[in-house]
Coordinates of C-alpha atoms in Angstrom, one line a residue:
Chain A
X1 CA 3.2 -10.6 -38.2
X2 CA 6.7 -9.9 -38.3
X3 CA 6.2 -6.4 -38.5
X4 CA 4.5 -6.6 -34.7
X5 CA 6.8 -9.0 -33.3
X6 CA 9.6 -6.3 -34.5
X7 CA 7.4 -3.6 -32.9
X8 CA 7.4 -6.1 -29.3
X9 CA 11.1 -6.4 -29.8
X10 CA 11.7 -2.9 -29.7
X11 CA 9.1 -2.2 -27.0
X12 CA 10.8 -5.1 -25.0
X13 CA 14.4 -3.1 -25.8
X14 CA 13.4 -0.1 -24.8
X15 CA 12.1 -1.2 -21.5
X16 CA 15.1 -3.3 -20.8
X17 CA 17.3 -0.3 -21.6
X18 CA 15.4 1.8 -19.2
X19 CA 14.7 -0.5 -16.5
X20 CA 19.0 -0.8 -16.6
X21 CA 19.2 3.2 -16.4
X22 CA 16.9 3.5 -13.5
X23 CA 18.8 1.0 -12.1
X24 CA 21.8 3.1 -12.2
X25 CA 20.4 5.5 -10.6
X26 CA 19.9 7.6 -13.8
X27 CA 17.4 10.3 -13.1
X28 CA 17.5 11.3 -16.5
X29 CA 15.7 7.9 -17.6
X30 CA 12.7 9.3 -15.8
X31 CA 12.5 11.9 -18.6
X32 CA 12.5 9.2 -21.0
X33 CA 10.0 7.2 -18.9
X34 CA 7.9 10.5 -18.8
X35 CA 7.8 10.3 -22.9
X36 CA 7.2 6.3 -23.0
X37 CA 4.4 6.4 -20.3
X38 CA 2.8 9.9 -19.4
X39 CA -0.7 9.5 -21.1
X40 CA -1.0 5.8 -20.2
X41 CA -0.6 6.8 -16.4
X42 CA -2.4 9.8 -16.9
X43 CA -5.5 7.6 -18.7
X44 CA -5.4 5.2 -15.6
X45 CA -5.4 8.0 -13.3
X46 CA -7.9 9.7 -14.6
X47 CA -10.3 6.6 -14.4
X48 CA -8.6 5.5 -10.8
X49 CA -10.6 8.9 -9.3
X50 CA -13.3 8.7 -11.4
X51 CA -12.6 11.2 -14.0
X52 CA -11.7 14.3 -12.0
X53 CA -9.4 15.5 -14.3
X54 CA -8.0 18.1 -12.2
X55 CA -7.2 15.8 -9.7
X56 CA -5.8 13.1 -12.4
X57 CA -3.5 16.3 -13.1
X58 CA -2.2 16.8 -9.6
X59 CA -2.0 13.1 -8.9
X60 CA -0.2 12.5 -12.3
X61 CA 2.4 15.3 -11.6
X62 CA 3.1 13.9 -8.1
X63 CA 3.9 10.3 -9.4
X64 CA 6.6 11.8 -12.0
X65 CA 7.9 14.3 -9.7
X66 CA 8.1 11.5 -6.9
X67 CA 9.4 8.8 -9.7
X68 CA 12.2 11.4 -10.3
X69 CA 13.4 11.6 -6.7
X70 CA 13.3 8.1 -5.6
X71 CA 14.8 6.8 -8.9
X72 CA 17.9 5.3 -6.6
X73 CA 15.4 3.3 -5.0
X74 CA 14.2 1.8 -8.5
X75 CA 15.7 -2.2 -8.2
X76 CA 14.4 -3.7 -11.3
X77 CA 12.5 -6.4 -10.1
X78 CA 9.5 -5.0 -12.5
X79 CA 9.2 -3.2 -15.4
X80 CA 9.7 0.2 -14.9
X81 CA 5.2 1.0 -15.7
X82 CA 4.2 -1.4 -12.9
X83 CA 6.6 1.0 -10.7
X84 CA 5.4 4.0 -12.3
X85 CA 2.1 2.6 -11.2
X86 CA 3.0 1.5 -8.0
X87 CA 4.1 4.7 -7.3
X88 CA 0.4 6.6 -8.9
X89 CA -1.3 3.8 -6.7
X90 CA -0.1 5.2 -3.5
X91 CA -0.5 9.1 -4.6
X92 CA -4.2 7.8 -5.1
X93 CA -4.8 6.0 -1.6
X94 CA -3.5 9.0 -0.4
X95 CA -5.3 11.6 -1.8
X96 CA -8.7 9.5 -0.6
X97 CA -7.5 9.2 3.0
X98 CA -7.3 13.0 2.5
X99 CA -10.6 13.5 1.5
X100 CA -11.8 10.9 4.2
X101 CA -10.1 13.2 6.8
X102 CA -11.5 16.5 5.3
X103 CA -15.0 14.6 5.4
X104 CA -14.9 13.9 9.0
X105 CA -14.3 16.7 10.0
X106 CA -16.9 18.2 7.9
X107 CA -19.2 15.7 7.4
X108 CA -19.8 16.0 3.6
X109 CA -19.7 13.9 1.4
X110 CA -17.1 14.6 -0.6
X111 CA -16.6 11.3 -3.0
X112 CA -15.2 12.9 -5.8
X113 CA -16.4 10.2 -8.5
X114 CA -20.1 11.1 -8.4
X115 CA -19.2 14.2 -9.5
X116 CA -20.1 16.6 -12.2
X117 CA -18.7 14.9 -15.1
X118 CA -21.3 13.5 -16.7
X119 CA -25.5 13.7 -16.5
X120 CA -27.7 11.4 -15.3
X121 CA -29.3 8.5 -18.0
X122 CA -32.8 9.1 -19.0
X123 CA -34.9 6.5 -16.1
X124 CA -37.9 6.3 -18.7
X125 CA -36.5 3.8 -20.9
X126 CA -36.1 0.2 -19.4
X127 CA -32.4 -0.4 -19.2
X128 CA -31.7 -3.5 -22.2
X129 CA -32.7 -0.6 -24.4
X130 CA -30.2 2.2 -22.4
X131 CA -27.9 -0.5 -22.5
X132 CA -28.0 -1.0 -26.6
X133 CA -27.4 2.9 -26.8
X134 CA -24.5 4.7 -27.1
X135 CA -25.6 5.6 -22.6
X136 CA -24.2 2.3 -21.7
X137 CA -21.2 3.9 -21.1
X138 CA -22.4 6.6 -19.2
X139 CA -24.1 4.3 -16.9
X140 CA -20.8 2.2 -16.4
X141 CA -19.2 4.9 -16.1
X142 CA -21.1 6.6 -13.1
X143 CA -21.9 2.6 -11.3
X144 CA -18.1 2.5 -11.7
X145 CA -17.3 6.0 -10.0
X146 CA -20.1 4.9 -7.2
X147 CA -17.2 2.3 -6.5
X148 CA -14.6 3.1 -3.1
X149 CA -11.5 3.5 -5.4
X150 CA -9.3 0.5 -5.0
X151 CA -12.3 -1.1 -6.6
X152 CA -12.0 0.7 -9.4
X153 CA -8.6 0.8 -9.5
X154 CA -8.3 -2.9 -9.2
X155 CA -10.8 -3.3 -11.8
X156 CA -9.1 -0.7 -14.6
X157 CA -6.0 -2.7 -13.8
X158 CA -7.2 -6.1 -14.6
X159 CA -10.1 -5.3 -17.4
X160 CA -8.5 -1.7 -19.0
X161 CA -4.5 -2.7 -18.8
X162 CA -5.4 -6.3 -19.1
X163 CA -2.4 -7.2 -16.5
X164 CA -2.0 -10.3 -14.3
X165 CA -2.7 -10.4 -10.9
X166 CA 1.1 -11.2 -10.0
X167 CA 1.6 -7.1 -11.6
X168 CA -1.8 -5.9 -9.9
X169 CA -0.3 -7.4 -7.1
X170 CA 3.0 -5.9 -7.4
X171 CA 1.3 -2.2 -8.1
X172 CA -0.7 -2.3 -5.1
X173 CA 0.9 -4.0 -2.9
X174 CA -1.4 -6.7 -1.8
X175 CA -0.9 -10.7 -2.5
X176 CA -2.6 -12.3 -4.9
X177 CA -4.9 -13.9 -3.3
X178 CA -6.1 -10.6 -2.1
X179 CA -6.3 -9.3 -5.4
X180 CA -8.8 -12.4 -6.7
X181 CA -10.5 -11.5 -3.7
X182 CA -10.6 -7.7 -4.5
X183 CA -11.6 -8.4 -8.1
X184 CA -14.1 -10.6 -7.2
X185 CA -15.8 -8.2 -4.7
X186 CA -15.5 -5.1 -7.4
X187 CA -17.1 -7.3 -10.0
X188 CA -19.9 -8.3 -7.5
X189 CA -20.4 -4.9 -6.0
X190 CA -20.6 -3.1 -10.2
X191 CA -23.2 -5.6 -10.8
X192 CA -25.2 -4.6 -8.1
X193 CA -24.7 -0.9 -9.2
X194 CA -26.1 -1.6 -12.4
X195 CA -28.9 -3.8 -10.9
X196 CA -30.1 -0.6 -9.1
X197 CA -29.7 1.4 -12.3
X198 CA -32.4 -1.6 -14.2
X199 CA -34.5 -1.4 -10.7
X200 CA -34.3 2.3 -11.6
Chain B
X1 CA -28.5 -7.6 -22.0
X2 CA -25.2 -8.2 -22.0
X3 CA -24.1 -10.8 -20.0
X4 CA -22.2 -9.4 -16.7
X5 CA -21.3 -12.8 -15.7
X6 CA -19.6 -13.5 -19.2
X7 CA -16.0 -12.5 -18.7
X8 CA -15.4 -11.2 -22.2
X9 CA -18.6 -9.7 -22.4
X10 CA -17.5 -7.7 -18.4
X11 CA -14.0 -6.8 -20.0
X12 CA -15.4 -5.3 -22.8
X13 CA -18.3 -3.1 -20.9
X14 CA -15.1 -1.6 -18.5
X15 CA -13.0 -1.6 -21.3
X16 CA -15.8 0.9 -23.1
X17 CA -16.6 2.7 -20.2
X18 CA -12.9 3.5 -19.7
X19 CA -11.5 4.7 -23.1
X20 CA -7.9 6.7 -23.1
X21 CA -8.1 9.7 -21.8
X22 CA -6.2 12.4 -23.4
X23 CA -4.2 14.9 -21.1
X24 CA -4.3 18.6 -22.0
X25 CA -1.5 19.2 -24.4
X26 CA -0.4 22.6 -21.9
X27 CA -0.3 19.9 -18.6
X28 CA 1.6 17.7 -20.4
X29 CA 3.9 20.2 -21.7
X30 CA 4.0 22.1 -18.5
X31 CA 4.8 18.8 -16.8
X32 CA 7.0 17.8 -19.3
X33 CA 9.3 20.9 -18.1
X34 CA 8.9 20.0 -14.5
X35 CA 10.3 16.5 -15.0
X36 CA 12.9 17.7 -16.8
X37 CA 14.1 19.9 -14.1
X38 CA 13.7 18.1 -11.5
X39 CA 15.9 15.2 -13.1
X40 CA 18.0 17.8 -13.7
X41 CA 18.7 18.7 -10.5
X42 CA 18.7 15.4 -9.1
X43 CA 21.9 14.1 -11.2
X44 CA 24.2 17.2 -9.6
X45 CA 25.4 15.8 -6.6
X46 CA 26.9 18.5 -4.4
X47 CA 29.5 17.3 -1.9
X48 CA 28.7 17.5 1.6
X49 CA 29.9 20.3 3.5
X50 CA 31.8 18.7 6.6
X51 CA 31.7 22.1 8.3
X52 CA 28.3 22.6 8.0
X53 CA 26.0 24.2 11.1
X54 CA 26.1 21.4 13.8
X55 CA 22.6 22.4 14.8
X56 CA 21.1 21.8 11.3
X57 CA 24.0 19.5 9.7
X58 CA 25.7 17.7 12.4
X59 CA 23.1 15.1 12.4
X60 CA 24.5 13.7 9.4
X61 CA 23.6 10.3 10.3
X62 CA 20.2 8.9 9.3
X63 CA 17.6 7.7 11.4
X64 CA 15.9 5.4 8.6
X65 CA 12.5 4.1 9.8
X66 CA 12.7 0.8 8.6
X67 CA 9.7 -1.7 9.1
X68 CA 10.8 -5.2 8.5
X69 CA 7.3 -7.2 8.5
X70 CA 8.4 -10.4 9.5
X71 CA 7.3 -14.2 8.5
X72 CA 4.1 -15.4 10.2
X73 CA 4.1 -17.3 12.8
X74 CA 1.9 -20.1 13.5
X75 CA -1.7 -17.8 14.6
X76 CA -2.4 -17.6 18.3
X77 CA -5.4 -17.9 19.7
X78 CA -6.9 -14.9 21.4
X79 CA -4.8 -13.7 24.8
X80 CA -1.6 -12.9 23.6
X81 CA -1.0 -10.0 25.1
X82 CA -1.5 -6.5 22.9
X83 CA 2.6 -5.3 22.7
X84 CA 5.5 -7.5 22.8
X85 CA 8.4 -5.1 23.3
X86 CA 11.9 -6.5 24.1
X87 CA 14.7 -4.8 24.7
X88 CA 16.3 -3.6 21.4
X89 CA 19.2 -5.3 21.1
X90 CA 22.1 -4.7 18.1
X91 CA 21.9 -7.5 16.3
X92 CA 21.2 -7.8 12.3
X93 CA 18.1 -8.4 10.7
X94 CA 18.1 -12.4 10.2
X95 CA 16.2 -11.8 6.4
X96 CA 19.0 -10.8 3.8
X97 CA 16.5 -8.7 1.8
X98 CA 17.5 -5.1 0.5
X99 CA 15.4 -2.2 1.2
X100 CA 12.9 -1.7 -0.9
X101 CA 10.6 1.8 -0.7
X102 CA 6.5 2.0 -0.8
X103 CA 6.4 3.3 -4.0
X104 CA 8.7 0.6 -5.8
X105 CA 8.8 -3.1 -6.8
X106 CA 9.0 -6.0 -3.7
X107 CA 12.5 -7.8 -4.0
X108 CA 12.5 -11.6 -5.1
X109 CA 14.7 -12.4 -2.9
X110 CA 14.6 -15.8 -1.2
X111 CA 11.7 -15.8 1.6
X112 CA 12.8 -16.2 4.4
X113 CA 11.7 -19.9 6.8
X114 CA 8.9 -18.7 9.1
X115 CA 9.7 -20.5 12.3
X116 CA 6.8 -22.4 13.2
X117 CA 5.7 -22.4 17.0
X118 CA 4.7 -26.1 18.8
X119 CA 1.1 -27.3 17.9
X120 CA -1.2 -26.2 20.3
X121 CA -1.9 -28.3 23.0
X122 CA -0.5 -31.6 23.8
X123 CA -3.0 -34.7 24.4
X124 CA -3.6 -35.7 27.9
X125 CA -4.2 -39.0 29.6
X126 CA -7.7 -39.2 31.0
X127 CA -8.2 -39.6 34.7
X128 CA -7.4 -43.3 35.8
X129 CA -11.5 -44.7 36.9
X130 CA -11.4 -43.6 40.3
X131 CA -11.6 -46.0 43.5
X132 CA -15.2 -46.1 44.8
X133 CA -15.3 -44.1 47.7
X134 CA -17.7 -42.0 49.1
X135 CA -17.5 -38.4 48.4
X136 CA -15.9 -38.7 45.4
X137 CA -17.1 -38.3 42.0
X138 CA -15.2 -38.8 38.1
X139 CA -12.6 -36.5 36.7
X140 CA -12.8 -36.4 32.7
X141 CA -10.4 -34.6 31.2
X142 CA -10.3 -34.0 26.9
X143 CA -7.9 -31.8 25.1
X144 CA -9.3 -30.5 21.4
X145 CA -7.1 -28.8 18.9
X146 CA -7.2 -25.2 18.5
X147 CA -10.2 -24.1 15.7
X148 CA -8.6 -24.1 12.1
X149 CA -6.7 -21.2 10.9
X150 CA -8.5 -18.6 8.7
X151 CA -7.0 -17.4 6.0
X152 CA -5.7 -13.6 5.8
X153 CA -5.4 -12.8 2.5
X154 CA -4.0 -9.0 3.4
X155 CA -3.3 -6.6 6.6
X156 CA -2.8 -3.4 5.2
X157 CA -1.7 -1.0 8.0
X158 CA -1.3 2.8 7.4
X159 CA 0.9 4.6 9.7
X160 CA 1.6 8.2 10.3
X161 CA 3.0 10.9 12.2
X162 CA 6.0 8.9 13.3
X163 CA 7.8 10.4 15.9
X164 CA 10.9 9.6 18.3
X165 CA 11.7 11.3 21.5
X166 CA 15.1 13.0 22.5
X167 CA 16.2 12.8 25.8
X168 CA 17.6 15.9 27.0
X169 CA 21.4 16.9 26.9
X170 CA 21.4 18.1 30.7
X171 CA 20.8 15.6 33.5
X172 CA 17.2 17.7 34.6
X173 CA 16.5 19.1 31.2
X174 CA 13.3 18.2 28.8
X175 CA 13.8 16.0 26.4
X176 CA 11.6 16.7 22.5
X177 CA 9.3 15.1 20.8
X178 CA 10.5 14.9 16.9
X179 CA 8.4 14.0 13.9
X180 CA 10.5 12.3 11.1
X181 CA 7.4 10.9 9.5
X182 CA 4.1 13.0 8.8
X183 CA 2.5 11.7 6.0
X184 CA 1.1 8.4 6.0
X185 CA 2.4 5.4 4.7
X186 CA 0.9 2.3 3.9
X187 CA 2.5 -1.6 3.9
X188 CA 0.4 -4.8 3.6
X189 CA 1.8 -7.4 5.8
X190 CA 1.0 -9.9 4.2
X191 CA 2.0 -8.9 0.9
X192 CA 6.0 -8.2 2.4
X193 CA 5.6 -11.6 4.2
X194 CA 4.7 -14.1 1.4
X195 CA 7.7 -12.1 -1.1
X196 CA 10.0 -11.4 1.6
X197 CA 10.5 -7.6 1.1
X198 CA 11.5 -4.3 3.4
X199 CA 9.8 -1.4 2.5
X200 CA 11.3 1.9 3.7
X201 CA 8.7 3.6 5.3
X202 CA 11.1 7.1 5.2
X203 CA 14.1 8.4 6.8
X204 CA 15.4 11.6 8.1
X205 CA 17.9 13.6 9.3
X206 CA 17.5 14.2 13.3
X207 CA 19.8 15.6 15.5
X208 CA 22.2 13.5 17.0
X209 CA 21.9 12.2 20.7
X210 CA 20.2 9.6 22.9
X211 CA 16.8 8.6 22.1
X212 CA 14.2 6.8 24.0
X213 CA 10.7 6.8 22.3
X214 CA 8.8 5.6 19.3
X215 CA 5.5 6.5 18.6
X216 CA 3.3 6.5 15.4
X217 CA -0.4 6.8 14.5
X218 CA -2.3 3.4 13.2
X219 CA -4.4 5.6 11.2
X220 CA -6.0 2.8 9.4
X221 CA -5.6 -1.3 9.6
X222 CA -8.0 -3.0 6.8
X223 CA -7.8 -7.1 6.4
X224 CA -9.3 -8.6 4.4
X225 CA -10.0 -12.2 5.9
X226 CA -11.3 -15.7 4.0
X227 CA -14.8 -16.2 4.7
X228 CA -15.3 -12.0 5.8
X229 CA -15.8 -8.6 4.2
X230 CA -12.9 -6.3 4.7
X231 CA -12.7 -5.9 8.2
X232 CA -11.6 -1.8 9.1
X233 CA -10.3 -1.4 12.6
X234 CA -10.0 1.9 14.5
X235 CA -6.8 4.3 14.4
X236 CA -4.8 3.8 17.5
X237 CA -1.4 5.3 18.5
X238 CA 1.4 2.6 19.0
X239 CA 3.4 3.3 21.5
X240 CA 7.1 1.6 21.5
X241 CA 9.9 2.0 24.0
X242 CA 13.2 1.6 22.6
X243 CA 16.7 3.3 23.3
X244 CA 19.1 4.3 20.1
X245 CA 21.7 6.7 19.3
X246 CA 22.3 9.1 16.4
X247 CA 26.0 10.1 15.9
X248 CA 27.3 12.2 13.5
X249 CA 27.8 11.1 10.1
X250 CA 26.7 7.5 11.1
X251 CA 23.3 5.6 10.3
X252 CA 20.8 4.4 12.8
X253 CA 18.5 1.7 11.8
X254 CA 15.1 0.9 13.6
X255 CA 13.5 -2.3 12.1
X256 CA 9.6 -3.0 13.4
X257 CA 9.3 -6.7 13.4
X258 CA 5.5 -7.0 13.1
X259 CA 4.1 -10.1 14.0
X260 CA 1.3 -10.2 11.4
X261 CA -0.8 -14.0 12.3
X262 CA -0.5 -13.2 16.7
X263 CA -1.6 -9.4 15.8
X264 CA -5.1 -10.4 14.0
X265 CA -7.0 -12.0 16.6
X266 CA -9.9 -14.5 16.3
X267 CA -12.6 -14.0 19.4
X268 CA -14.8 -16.9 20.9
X269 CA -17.8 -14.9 19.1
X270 CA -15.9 -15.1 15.6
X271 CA -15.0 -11.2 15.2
X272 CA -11.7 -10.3 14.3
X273 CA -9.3 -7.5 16.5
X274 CA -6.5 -6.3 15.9
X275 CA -3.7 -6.0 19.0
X276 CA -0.4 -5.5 16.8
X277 CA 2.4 -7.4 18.2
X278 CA 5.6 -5.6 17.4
X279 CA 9.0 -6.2 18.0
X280 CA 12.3 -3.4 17.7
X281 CA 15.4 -4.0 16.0
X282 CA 17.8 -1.4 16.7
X283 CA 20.9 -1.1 14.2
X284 CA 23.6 1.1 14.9
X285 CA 25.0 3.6 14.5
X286 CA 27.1 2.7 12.1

């Protein structure tokens, strides 16, 4: 016990002593931010645009590089992650209204989360017995990249990173209330992905 | 089965589905590098060069796009008209928030008091019971109060390609059109109304002169309204009119009041539109 409330202690220090740097304007507390949070951001990321790890590469350096030049900017009203995050958030809507552009004006489907990550689950087997096997994951795993990405997104947030909605809220801009509603819609719509998947 | 409907049981399934993911140790080194540079170079400042080019330099001053998303007023019923646009005037921004960017935290600053706009309609005294003349017939006249307000739980409006127009230095010349936004940016209204934040939306360097236009792409306005799906509206290009100045080694400041309750509008037939009702704050130079 005391051993993890000394571990929370120093987390909490570190974080404080950060948060202080960036707000100094310190660009060189991005390095150390970059040490403290790389494969956490890179893990959400990676999930965020369903598991295109090239992309999760790009989008990941663009957050850092992007963290790094608007470190002025950084006011400490939350911990320095959730800005981190805010900052990945807005690297992903972008990179979707991209592809949204790119697919209208060559109308393909270009979703990058059905992709070729994983294969398909055997349809033989009813799905309580899919479900009990080591596939369950590869089923959630696709249902969840059938999701428009600030499903998803919203969903890793609250269920992955376990964070409140007042720091979902704060990473992607939107109020609360618009978060419950978001989470309530992603839950809603995954179920019905995995209904299709037990209709098979 | 598990249980989707069980909370723990739903956590756990995403929780499963979305283990760590590992970068490759030569990104994260590469990347590593990249940071480090980069932070490098952005704790050298170099003085600025006063005698610098005046065609690339002189334009010290800032044009910082700056949308201040105001407090809601009281919703309006449909037939407010599409674009409010006064004429910019100088004063201050009434909220006393700092500037925050997209990409970072909202302020928690104090919000500031929405004004709130007259209730709707006032009663009305029925017709007096009219004489009994021939010819004549009975008057009735009832007042109701506007339909309840729905709740808007978000506006989120993407803009792009925000550009500003220079009017030409010679009395028959042609002024230029000059982009000093191209990607998009995003902002949820009602987000930066309920904590009482600015977001930057970006700022330049422009060439200094007079400037008479404003113009940026609604690329995308999604809401997301109680009782509704999301509700996606179609890009349009707002155009503002609005006069500013850049001088030399001053700042220019261009604050878009958007009016978030009058610009979603409720129809008779219960769809939703949106007519953005904007106003300009021009700061500046100074």
């Amino acid at each position: 016990m005391t051993d993890a409330l000394n571990v929370n202690n120093i987390e909490g220090n570190i974080e404080q002593e950060l948060s202080e740097r960036l707000r100094n304007g310190d660009a060189g507390a991005v390095e150390d931010l970059f040490t403290s949070y790389f494969r956490q951001v890179y893990s959400v990321i990676f999930h965020a645009v369903g598991r295109n790890r090239p992309v999760a590469e790009d989008i990941t350096q663009d957050t850092f590089l992007s963290a790094t030049k608007s470190v002025s900017r950084f006011k400490g009203n939350s911990k320095p992650y959730t800005w981190l995050l805010s900052i990945a958030h807005h690297k992903i809507a972008d990179y979707y209204r991209r592809l949204e552009r790119e697919r209208r004006h060559e109308t393909r489907n270009l979703e990058p989360s059905t992709g070729n990550q994983y294969e398909l689950p055997d349809d033989s087997a009813p799905l309580h017995s899919r479900l009990e096997t080591e596939e369950t994951n590869d089923i959630v795993t696709q249902a969840l990249g059938k999701l428009p990405h600030h499903y998803r997104e919203v969903l890793i947030y609250k269920y992955v990173e376990e964070m409140p909605v007042k720091q979902i809220s704060q990473i992607m801009g939107k109020s609360p209330k618009s978060i419950e509603a978001l989470l309530t819609r992603a839950r809603n719509i995954l179920k019905s992905e995995l209904d299709k998947v037990n209709e098979g | 089965m598990p249980d989707f409907d069980n909370e723990e049981q739903f956590s756990k399934i995403i929780k499963d589905a979305c283990e760590p993911a590992a970068p490759s140790p030569e990104f994260q080194s590469r990347l590593n590098n990249l940071v480090s540079s980069e932070a490098g170079r952005h704790s050298i400042r170099t003085p600025r060069r006063p005698w610098a080019s005046p065609l690339v330099w002189a334009s010290t001053a800032l044009a910082a796009a700056l949308i201040l998303l105001s407090l809601v007023l009281w919703y309006q019923p449909s037939g407010q008209s599409p674009l409010v646009i006064p004429e910019p005037s100088t004063s201050p921004v009434s909220t006393p928030t700092p500037e925050t960017t997209p990409s970072t935290e909202p302020t928690s600053g104090p919000s500031p008091t929405p004004s709130v706009e007259p209730s709707a309609t006032p009663s009305a005294e029925p017709s007096p019971t009219p004489t009994m003349l021939a010819s004549t017939g009975t008057l009735q006249i009832k007042v109701t109060d506007a339909p309840p307000e729905r709740e808007v739980y978000s506006i989120l409006v993407t803009l792009s390609n925000i550009r500003v127009y220079r009017e030409s230095d010679e009395a028959d010349g042609e002024g230029e059109w000059i982009t000093v936004i191209e990607e998009p940016v995003s902002f949820d209204l009602i987000f930066l109304k309920e904590n009482g934040v600015e977001q930057i939306l970006g700022d330049a360097e422009i060439d200094i002169g007079y400037y008479t236009q404003i113009r940026m792409d609604i690329t995308e306005v999604e809401a997301v309204v109680e009782g509704e799906e999301e509700v996606i509206f179609p890009s349009e290009v707002l155009k503002t009119a609005g006069e500013f100045e850049i001088e030399e080694g001053k700042t220019t400041t261009l604050l878009f009041d958007f009016d978030a309750a009058k610009s979603l509008v409720f129809t008779g037939e219960g769809k939703v539109m949106f007519k953005p009702v904007v106003k300009l704050i021009v700061t500046g130079p100074e």
